[in-house]
Coordinates of C-alpha atoms in Angstrom, one line a residue:
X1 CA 105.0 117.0 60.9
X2 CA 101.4 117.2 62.5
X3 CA 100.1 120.4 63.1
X4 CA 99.4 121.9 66.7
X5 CA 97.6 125.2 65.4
X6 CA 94.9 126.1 67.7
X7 CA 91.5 125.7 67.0
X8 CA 89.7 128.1 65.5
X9 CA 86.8 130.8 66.9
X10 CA 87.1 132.4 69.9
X11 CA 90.5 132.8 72.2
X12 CA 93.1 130.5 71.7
X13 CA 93.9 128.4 74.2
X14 CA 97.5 129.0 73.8
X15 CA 96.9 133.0 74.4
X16 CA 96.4 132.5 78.2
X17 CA 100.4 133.6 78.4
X18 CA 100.9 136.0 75.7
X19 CA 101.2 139.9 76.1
X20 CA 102.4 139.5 79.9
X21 CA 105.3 141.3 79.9
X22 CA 107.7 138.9 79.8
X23 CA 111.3 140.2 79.2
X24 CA 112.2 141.2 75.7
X25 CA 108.7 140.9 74.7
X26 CA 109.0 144.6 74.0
X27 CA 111.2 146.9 72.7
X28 CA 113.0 148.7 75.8
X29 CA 113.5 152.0 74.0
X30 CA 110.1 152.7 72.5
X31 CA 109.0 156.4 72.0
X32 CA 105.9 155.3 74.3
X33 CA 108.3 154.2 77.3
X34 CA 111.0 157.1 77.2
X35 CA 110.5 159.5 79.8
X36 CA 110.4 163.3 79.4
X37 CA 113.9 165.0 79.8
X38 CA 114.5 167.3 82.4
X39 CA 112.5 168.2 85.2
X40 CA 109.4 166.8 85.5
X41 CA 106.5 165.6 88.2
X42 CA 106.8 162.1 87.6
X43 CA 107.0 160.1 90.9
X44 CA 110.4 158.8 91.9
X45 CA 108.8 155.4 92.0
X46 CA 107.3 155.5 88.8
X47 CA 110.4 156.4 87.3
X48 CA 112.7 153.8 88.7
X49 CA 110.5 151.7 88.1
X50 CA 110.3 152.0 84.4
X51 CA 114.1 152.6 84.4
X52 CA 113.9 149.1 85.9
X53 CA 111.7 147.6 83.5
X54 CA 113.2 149.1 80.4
X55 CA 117.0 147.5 81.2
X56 CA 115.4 144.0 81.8
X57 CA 113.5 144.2 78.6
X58 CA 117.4 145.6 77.1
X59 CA 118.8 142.3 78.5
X60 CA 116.7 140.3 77.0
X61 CA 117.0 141.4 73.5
X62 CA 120.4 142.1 73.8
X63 CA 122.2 138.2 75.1
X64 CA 119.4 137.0 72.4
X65 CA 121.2 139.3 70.0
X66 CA 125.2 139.2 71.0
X67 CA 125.1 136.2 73.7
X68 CA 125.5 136.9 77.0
X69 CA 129.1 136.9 76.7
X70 CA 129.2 139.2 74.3
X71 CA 126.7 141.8 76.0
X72 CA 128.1 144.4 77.2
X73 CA 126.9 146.7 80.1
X74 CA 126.8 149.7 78.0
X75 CA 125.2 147.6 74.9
X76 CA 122.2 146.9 77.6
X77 CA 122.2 150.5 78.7
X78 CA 122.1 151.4 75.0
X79 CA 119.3 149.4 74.3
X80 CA 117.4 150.4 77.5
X81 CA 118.3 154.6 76.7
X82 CA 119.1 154.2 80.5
X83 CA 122.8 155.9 81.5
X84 CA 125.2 153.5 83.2
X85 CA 124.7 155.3 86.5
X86 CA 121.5 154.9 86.7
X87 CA 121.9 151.6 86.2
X88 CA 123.7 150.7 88.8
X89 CA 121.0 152.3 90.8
X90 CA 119.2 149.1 89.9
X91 CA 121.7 146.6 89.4
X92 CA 125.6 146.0 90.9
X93 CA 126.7 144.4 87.6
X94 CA 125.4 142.2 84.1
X95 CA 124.8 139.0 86.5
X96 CA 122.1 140.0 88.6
X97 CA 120.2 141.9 86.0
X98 CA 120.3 138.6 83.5
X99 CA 119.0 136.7 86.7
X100 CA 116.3 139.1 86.9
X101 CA 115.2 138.8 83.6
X102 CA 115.5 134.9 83.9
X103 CA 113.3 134.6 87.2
X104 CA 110.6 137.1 85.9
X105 CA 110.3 135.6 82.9
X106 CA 110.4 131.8 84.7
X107 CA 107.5 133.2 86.8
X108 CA 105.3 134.7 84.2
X109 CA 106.1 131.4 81.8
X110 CA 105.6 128.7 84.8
X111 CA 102.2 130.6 86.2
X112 CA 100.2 130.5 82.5
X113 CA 102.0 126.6 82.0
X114 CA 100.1 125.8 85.8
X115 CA 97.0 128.1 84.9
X116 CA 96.7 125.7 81.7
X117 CA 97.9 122.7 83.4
X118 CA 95.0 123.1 86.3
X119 CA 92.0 123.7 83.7
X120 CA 89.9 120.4 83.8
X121 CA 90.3 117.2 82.3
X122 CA 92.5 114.0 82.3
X123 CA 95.8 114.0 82.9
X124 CA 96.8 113.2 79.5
X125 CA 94.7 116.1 78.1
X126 CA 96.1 118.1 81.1
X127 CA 99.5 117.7 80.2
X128 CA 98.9 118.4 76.6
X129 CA 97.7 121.6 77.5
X130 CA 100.5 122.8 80.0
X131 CA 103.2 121.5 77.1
X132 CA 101.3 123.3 74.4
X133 CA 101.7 126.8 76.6
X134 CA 105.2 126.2 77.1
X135 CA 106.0 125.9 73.7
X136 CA 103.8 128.8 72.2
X137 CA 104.6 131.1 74.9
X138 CA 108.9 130.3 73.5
X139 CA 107.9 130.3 70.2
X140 CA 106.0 133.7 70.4
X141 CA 109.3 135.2 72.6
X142 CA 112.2 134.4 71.3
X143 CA 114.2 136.9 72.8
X144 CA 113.5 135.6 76.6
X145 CA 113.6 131.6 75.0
X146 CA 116.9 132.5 74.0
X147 CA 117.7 133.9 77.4
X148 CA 116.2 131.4 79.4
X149 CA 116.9 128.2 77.8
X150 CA 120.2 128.6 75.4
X151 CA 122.1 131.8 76.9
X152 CA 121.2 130.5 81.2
X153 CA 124.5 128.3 80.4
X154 CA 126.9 130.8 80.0
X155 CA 125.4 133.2 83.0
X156 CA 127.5 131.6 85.5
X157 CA 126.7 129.6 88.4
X158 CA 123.8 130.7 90.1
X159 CA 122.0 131.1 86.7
X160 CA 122.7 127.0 86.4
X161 CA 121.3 126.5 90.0
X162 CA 118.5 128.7 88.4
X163 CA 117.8 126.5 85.5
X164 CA 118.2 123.4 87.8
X165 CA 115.4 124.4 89.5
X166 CA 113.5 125.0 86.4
X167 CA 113.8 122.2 85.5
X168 CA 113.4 120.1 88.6
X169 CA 109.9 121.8 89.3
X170 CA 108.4 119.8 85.8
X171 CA 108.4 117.2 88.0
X172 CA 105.7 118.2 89.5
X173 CA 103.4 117.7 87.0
X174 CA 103.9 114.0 86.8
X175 CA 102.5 113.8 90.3
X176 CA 99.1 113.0 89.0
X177 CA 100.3 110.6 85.9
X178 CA 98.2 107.3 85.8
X179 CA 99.6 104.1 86.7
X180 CA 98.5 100.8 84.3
X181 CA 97.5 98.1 85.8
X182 CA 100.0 95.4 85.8
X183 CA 102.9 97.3 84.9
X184 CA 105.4 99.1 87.1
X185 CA 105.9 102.5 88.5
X186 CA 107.4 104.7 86.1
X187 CA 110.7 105.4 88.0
X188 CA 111.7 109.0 88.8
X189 CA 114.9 109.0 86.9
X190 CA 112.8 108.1 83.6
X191 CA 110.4 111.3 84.1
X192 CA 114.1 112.9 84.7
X193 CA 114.8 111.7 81.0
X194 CA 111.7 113.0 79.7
X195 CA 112.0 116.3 80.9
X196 CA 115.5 116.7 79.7
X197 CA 114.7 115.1 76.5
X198 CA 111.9 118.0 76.0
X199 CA 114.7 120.7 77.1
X200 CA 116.8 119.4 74.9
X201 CA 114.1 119.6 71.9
X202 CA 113.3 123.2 72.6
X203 CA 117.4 123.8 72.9
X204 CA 117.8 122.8 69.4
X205 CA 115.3 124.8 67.8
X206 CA 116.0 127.9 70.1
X207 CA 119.8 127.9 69.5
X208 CA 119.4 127.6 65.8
X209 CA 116.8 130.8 65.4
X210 CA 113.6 127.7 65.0
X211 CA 111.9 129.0 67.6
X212 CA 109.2 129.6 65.8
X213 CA 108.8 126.0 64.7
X214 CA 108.2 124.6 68.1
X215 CA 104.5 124.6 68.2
X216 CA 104.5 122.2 65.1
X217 CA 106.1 119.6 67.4
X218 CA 103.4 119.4 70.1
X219 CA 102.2 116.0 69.5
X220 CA 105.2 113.9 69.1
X221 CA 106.3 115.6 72.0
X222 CA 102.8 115.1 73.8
X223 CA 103.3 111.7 72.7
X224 CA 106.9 111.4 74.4
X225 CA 105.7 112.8 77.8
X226 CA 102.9 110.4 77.7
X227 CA 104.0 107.1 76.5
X228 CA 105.6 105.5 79.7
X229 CA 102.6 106.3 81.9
X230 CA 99.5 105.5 79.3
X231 CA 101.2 103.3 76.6
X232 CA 102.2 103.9 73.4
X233 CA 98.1 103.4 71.3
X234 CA 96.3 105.6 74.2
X235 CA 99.2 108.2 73.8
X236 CA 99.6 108.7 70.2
X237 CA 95.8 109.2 70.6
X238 CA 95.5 112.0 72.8
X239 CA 98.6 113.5 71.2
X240 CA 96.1 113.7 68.3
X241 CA 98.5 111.4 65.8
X242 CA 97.4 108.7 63.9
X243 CA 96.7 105.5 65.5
X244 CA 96.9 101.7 64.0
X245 CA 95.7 98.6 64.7

């Protein structure tokens, strides 16, 4: 397997994403994020607010944990140290609180991919980039990866529709892709494939706990995004494997 560490000295370039909140990235019932019992002069805001954050952080850890099936209400509650009626001061039931940990997540995940995506270059070196984010910001998450890309298909119709568009706006960064000379246009069901061969990559390694291992697969995956527009010599090169005559 080649290796996709970042380079070394300075700030990563996979760091853009990390430490944004993004759900389940911390615990939900940290002594830091309980609030004081009993009367106090905290601002109503503030406090539902946090009461907010706290069960969509619980969510997350908890379908990554017992599956979204098997997550109950009070298990989220639990794991939030947020009673049930206050939760349903923020929420009407499980859906629409797993929906709202999908789409935040989905934001912060999509917004560091385009922020990396959009820093200068080729579009090769482009893509590299945005692909590497994606797959360090999963493999440093693994609560919202499970979430988002295994547990998204047992969350019921609108969390499909979700995913569907997910998935659908990748397309957008094969917008720019080259065309070669002489050959013809990469059709739009093939970039279809590509994108749900990737998915279907990270789904593997998220449903079976390798999360972690992701990252490692950055340039054969590099190399599968950029093959049909570049050719197979120019993309194994700027997926950074080896090359032959």
């Amino acid at each position: 397997m080649s290796s996709a560490a970042a380079p070394s000295g300075g700030v990563s370039e996979w760091t853009v994403a990390l430490g944004t909140g993004i759900p389940g990235s911390r615990s939900a019932n940290s002594p830091d994020r309980r609030l004081p019992r009993g009367r106090h002069d905290l601002p109503r805001e503030f406090v539902a607010r946090t009461q907010r954050d706290r069960l969509i952080d619980a969510m997350a850890r908890t379908v990554a944990e017992k599956g979204y099936v098997g997550a109950s209400l009070g298990d989220v509650c639990a794991a939030a140290g947020v009673s049930t009626r206050a939760y349903y001061q923020h929420f009407p039931d499980k859906e629409t609180c797993f929906l709202a940990a999908f789409e935040l997540g989905v934001e912060l995940l999509q917004k560091s991919v385009a922020v990396a995506y959009g820093q200068p270059g080729r579009w090769p070196e482009r893509m590299r980039r945005g692909l590497g984010t994606l797959l360090h910001i999963l493999a440093a998450e693994p609560a919202f990866a499970s979430l988002a890309v295994v547990e998204v298909l047992a969350a019921g119709p609108k969390a499909l529709a979700c995913r569907r568009q997910l998935l659908a706006s990748y397309l957008d960064f094969f917008a720019a892709a080259p065309r070669r000379a002489g050959q013809p246009e990469v059709p739009r069901v093939a970039v279809e494939a590509i994108i749900a061969g990737i998915y279907g990559v990270i789904f593997d390694h998220v449903s079976t706990g390798r999360a972690a291992e992701l990252p490692g697969h950055l340039p054969e995956l590099t190399y599968v995004v950029l093959a049909p527009f570049i050719g197979p010599k120019a993309a194994a090169a700027a997926a950074g494997l080896p090359v032959t005559a």
